[in-house]
CSV table of C-alpha atoms in Angstrom, one decimal:
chain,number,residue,atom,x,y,z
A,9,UNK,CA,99.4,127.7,104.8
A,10,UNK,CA,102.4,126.4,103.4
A,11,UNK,CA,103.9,127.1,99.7
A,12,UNK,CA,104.5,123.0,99.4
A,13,UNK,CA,101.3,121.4,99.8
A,14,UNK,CA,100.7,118.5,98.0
A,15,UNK,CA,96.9,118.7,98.7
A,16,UNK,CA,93.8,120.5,100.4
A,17,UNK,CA,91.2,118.3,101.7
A,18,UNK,CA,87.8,119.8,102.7
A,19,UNK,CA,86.4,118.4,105.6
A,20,UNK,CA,82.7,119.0,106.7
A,21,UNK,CA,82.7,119.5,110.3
A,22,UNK,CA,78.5,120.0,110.5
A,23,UNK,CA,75.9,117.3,110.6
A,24,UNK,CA,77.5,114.7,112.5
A,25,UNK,CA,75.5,112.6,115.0
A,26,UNK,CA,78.8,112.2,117.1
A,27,UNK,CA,78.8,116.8,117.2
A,28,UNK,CA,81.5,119.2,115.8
A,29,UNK,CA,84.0,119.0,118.4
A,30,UNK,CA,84.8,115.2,117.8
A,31,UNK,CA,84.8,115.9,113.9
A,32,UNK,CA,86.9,118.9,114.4
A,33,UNK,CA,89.7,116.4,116.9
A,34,UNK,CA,89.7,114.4,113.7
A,35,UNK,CA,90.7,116.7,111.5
A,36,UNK,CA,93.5,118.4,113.4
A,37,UNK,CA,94.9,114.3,114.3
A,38,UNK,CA,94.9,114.2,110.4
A,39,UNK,CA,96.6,117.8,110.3
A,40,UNK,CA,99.6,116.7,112.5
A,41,UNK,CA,99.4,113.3,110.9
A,42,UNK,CA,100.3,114.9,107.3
A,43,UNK,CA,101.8,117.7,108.2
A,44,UNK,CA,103.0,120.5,105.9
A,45,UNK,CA,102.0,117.8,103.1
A,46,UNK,CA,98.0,118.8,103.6
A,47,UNK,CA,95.9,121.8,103.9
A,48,UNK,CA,92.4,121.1,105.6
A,49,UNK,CA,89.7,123.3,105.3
A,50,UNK,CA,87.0,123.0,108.3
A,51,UNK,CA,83.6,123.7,106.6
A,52,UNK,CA,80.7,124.8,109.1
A,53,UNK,CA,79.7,127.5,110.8
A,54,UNK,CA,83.0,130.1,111.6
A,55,UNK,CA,82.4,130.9,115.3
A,56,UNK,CA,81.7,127.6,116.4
A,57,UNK,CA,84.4,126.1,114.9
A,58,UNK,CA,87.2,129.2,116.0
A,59,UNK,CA,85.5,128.8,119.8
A,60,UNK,CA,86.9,125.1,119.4
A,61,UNK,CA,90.3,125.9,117.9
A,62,UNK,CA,90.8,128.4,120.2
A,63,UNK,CA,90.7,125.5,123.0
A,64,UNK,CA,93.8,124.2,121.1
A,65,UNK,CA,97.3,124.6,122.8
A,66,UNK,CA,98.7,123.9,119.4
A,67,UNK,CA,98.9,126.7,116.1
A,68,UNK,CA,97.9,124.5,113.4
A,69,UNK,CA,99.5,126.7,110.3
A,70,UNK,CA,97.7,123.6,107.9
A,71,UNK,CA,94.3,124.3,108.7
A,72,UNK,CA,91.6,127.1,107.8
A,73,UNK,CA,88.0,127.6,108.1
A,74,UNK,CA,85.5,128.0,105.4
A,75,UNK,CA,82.0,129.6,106.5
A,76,UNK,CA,78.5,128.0,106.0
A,77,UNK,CA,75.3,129.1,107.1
A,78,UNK,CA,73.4,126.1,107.2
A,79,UNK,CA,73.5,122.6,108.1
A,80,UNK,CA,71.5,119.3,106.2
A,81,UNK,CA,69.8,117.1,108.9
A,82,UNK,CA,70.3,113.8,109.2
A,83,UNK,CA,66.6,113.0,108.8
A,84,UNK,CA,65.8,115.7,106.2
A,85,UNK,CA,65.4,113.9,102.0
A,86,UNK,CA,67.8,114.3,99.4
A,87,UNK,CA,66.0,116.1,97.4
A,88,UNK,CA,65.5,118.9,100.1
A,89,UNK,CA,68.9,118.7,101.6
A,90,UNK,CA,70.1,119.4,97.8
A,91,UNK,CA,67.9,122.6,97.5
A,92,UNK,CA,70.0,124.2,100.8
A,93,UNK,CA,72.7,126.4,98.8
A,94,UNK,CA,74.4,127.6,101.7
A,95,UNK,CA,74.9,124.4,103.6
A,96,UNK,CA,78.5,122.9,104.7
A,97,UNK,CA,77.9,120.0,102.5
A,98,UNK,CA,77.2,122.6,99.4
A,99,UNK,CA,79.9,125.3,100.4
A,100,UNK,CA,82.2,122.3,100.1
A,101,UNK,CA,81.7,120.3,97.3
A,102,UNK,CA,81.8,123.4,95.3
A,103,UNK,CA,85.1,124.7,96.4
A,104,UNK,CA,86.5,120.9,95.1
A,105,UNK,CA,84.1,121.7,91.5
A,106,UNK,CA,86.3,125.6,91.6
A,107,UNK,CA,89.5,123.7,92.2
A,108,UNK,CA,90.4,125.2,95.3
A,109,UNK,CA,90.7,121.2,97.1
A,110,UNK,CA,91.5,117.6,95.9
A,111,UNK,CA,89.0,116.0,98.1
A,112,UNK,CA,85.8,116.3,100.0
A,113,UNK,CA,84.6,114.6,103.4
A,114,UNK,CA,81.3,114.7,104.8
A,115,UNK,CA,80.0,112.7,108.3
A,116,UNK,CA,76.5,114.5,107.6
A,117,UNK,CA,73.9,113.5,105.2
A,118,UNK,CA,74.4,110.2,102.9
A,119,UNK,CA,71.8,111.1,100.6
A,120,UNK,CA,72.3,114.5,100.7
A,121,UNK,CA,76.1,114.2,99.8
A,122,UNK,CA,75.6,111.6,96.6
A,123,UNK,CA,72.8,114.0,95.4
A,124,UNK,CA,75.0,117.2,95.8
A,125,UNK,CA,77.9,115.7,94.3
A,126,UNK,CA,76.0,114.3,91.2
A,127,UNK,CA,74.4,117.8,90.5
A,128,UNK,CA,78.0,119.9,91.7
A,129,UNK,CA,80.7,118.0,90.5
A,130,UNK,CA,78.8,115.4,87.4
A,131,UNK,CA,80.3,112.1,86.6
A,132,UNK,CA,83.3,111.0,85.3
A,133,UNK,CA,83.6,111.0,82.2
A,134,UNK,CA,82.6,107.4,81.1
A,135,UNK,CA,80.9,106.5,83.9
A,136,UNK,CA,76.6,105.6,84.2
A,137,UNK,CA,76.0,105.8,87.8
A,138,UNK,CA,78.6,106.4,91.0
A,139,UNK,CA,79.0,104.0,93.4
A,140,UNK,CA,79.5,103.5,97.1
A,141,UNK,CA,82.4,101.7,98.0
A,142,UNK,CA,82.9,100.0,101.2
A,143,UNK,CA,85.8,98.0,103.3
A,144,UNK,CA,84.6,94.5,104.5
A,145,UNK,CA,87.1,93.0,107.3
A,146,UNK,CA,88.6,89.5,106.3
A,147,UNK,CA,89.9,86.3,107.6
A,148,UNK,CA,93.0,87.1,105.2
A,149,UNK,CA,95.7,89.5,106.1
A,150,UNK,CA,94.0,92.3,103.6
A,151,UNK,CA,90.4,93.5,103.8
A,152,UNK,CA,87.9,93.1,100.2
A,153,UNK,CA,86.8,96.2,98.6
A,154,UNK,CA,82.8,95.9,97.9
A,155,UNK,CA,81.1,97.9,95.5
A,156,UNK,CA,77.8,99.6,95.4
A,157,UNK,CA,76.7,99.3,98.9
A,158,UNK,CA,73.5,102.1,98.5
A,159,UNK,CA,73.8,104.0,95.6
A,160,UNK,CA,72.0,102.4,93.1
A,161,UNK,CA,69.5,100.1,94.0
A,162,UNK,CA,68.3,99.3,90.8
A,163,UNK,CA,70.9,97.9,88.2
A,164,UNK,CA,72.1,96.9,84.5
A,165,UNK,CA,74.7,95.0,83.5
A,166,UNK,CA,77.0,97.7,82.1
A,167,UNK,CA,76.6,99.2,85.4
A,168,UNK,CA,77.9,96.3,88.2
A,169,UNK,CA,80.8,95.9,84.6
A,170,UNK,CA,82.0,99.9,85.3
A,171,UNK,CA,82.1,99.1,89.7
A,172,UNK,CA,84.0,96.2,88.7
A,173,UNK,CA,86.3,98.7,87.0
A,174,UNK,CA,86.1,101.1,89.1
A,175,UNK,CA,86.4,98.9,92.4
A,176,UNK,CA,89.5,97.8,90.7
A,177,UNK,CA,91.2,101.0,90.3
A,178,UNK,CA,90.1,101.8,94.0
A,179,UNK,CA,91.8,98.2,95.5
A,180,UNK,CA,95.4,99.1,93.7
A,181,UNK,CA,95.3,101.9,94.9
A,182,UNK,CA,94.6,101.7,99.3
A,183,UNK,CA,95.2,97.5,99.0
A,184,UNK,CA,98.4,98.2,97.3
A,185,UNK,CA,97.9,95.5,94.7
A,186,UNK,CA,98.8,95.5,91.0
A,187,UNK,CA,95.9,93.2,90.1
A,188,UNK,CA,93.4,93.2,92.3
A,189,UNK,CA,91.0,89.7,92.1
A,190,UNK,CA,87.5,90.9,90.9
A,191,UNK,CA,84.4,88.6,91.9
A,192,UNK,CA,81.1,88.9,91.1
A,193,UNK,CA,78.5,88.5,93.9
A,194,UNK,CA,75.6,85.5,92.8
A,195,UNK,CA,74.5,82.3,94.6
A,196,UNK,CA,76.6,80.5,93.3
A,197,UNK,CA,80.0,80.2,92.3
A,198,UNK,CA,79.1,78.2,89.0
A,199,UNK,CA,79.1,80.3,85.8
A,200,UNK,CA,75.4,78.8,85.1
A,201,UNK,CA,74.1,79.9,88.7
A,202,UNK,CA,72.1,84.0,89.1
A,203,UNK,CA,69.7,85.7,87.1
A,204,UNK,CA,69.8,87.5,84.0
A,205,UNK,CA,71.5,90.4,85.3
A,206,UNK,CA,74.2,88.4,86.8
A,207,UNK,CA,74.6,86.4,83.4
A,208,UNK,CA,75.0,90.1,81.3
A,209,UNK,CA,77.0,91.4,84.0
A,210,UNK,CA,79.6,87.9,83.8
A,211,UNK,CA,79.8,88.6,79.6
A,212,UNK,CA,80.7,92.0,80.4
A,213,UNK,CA,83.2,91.4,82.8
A,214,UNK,CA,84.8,88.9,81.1
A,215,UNK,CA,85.6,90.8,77.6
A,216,UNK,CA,87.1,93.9,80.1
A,217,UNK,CA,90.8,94.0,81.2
A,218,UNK,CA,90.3,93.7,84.6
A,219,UNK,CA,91.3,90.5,87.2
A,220,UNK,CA,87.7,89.1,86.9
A,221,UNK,CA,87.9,85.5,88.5
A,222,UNK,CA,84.1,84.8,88.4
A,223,UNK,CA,81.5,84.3,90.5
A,224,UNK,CA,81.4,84.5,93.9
A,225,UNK,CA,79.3,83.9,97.1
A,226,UNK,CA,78.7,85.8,100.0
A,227,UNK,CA,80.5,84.0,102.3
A,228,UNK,CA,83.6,84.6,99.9
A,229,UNK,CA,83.6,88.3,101.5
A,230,UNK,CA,85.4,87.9,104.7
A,231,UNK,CA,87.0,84.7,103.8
A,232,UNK,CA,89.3,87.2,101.8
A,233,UNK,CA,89.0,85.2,98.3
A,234,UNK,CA,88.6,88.4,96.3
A,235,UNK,CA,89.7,91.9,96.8
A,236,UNK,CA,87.0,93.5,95.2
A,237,UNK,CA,83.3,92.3,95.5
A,238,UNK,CA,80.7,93.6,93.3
A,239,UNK,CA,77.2,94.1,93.0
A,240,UNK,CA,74.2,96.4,92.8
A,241,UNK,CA,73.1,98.6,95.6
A,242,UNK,CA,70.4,96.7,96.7
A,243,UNK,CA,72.3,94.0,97.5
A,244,UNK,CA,75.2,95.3,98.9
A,245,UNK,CA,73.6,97.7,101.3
A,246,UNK,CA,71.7,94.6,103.0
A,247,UNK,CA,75.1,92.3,102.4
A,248,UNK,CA,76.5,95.9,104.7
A,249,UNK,CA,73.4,96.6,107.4
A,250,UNK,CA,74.2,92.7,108.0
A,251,UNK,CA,78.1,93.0,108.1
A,252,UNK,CA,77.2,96.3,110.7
A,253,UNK,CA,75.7,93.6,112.8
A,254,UNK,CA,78.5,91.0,113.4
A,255,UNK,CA,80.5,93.3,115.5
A,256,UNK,CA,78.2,94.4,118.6
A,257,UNK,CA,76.3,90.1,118.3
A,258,UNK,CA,79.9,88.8,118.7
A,259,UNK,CA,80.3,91.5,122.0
A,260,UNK,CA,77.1,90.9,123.4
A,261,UNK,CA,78.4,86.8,123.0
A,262,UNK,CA,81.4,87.2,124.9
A,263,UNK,CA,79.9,89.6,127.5
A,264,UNK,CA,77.3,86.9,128.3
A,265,UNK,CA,80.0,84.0,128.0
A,266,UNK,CA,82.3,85.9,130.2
A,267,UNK,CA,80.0,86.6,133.3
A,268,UNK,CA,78.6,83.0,133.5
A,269,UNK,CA,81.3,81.9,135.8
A,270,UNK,CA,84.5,82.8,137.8
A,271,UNK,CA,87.4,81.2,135.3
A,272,UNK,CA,85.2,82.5,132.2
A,273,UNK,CA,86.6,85.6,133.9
A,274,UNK,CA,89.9,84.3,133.8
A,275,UNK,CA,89.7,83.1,130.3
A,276,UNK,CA,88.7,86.5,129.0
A,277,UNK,CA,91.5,88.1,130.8
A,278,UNK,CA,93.8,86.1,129.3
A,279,UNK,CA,92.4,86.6,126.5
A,280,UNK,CA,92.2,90.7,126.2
A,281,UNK,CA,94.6,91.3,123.9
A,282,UNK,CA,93.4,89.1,121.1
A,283,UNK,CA,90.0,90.0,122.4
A,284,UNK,CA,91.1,93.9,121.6
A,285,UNK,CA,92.3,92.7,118.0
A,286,UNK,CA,89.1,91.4,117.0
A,287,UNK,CA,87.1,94.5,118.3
A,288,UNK,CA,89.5,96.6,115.8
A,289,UNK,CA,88.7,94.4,113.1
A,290,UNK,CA,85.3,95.0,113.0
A,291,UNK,CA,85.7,98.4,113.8
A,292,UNK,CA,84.5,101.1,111.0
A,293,UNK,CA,86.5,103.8,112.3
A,294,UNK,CA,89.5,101.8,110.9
A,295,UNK,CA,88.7,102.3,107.1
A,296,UNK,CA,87.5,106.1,107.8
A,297,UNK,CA,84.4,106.1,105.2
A,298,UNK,CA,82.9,105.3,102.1
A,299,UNK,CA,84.5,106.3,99.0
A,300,UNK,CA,81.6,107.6,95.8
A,301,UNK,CA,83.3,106.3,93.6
A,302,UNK,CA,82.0,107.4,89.7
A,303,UNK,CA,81.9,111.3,90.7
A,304,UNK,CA,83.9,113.9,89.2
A,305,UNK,CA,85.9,114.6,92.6
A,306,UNK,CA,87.0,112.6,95.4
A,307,UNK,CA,84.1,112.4,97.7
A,308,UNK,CA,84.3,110.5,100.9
A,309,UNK,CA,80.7,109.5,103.0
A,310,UNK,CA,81.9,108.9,107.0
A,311,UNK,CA,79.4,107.0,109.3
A,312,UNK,CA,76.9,110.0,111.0
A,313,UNK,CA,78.5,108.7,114.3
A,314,UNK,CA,82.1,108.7,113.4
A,315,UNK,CA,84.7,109.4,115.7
A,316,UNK,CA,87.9,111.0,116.0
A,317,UNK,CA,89.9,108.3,114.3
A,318,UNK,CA,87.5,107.6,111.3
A,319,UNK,CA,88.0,111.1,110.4
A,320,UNK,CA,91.4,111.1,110.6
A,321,UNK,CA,91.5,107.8,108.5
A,322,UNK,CA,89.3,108.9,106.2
A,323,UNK,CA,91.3,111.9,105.4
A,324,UNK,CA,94.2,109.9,105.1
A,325,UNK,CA,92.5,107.3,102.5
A,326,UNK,CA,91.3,111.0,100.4
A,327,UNK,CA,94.6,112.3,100.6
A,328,UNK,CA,96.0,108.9,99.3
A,329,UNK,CA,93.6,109.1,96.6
A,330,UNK,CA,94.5,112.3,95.4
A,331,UNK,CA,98.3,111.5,95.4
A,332,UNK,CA,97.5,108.7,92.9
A,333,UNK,CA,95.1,110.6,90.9
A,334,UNK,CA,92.2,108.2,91.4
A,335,UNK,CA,89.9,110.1,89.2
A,336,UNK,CA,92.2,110.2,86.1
A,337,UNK,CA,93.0,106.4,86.5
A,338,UNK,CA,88.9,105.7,87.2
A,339,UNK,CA,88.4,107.7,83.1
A,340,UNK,CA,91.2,106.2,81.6
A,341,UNK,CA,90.6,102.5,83.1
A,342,UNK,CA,86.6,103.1,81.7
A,343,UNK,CA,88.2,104.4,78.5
A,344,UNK,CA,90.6,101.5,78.2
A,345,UNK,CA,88.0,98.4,79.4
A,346,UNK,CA,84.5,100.1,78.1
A,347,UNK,CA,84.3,102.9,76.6
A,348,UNK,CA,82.3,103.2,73.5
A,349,UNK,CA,81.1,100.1,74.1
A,350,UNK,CA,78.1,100.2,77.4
A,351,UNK,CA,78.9,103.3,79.5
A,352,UNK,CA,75.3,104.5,79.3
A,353,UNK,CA,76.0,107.0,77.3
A,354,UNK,CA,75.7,108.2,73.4
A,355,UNK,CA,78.1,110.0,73.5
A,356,UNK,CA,80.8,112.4,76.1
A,357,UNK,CA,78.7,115.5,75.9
A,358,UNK,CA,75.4,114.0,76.9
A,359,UNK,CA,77.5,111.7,79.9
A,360,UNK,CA,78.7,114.9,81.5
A,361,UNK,CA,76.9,118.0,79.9
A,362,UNK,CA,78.0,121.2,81.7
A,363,UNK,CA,79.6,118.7,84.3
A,364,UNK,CA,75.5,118.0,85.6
A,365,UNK,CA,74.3,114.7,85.5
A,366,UNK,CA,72.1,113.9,82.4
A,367,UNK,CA,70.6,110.9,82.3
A,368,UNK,CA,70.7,109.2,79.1
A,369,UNK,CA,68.2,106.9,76.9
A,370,UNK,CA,70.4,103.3,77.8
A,371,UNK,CA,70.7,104.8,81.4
A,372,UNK,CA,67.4,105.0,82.7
């Protein structure tokens, strides 16, 4: 390892549906993508891992391995996968708690992960509840940053208020834009249109500092009209199960259109290269993974079946993250537009006591 590394990313190599070698390819792409400028720890178990490297023609002088024992299965609860001490998803959010990394990445466990980071890493200071934070392809030239997509699926007001914030943080920060448009998701883009949590939610976001431009509808997601897009967890995880389901309908369409007849053919052969472009649009691989956004760390969820290149991506999008401190501009964004005022919590100590989530009376 290198004395001028900017930043050590932990990557969890174990758990994946797509298997450790395909994991592992992604991490060494993001290795010779970043160079000298990263340090990537493979977490997982040693052997396996060194059996794979070994394969390498390469001497990656940017990576090392971190040993763990055991590995959370996909189908095994939270709750359970939390209890597993010596697990890749534990060994590694506790060497970004101890300092020793900027960033942790995990293809294994979703549950398991935002449980394990709650209870290893706590919130930031500030913040109620984390969120999961997703990339929704647009019409426009930019994709829109959505914001809780799973983690919470019940929610108050001063909860969807800090994702707004937070959201906003995350979209100047990969979208490269100083102000990033903040919408509200309702059914309806008239003030007077939701229910009582949208109506809280709209006050709330309209006394913070943030671009808040109203209401929005679903339809306003891909159009591109906002960059961020936020809601509670309920309703973004359908809003993303649905989005999930545009990409392989729109394949199975063309297949079906193309083999009808012999200048269909034709058509979609002449075709192939926009074809190609609109494939890569929808395709997940290109945003790498799900930011938690709300955590005391940067903690990035990938798809259980990521490849290569999400991994890669995803690494790159962490390492971004770290370079412009994300976490410190999350606290003092929460400080600037709400703290003191509804951050679900009395007061710092019982937000973040002995950096373990406590829940608090107004947070429940």
């Amino acid at each position: 390892m290198t004395t001028d590394v900017k930043h050590t990313v932990v990557l969890d190599v174990m758990g994946a549906d797509s298997g450790i070698a395909e994991i592992l390819k992604g991490g060494l792409d993001a290795a010779r993508k970043l160079g000298s400028d990263v340090h990537i720890i493979f977490v997982g178990h040693k052997q396996e891992i060194e059996n794979i490297l070994s394969e390498q023609n390469e001497n990656f002088k940017n990576v090392s391995i971190e040993n763990a024992d055991d590995v959370i299965p996909m189908h095994m609860a939270a709750t359970d996968g939390v209890r597993m001490r010596n697990s890749s998803v534990a060994v590694g959010l506790k060497l970004l708690n101890q300092k020793k990394a900027d960033a942790f990445i995990s293809p294994g466990n979703t549950g398991a992960v935002m449980a394990s980071s709650l209870l290893t890493l706590g919130r930031i200071e500030g913040v109620s509840r984390p969120a999961i934070t997703a990339m929704f392809p647009t019409s426009a030239s930019k994709p829109t940053v959505v914001l809780d997509v799973g983690a919470n699926a019940d929610c108050k007001s001063h909860h969807i208020s800090q994702f707004a914030v937070m959201g906003s943080v995350y979209a100047s920060v990969v979208l490269k834009k100083e102000f990033p448009r903040v919408g509200l998701i309702s059914i309806g883009e008239e003030r007077s249109k939701g229910n009582e949590l949208i109506f809280r939610a709209q006050e709330q976001l309209k006394k913070s500092q943030i671009n808040f431009i109203g209401n929005i509808e679903g339809r306003d997601i891909l159009s591109g009209a906002v960059d961020v897009a936020v809601t509670d967890g309920f309703t973004g995880n359908i809003i993303l199960k649905f989005a999930e389901s545009i990409k392989p309908m729109l394949v199975k369409k063309v297949q079906r259109q193309i083999q009808t007849n012999m200048f269909s053919r034709i058509g979609a052969m002449l075709l192939l290269p926009f074809l190609k472009r609109m494939r890569k649009t929808f395709d997940y691989a290109e945003s790498g993974g799900a930011p938690l956004l709300g955590v005391n760390g940067i903690v990035v969820i990938c798809h259980g079946s990521s490849n290569a290149k999400a991994i890669t991506n995803a690494i790159v999008v962490a390492f971004e993250m770290a370079e412009k401190k994300i976490i410190k501009r999350i606290h003092d964004e929460l400080i600037t537009n709400h703290f003191g005022q509804n951050n679900g919590a009395n007061s710092k100590s019982e937000n973040n006591r002995d950096r373990v989530v406590c829940p608090s009376p107004t947070d429940d």
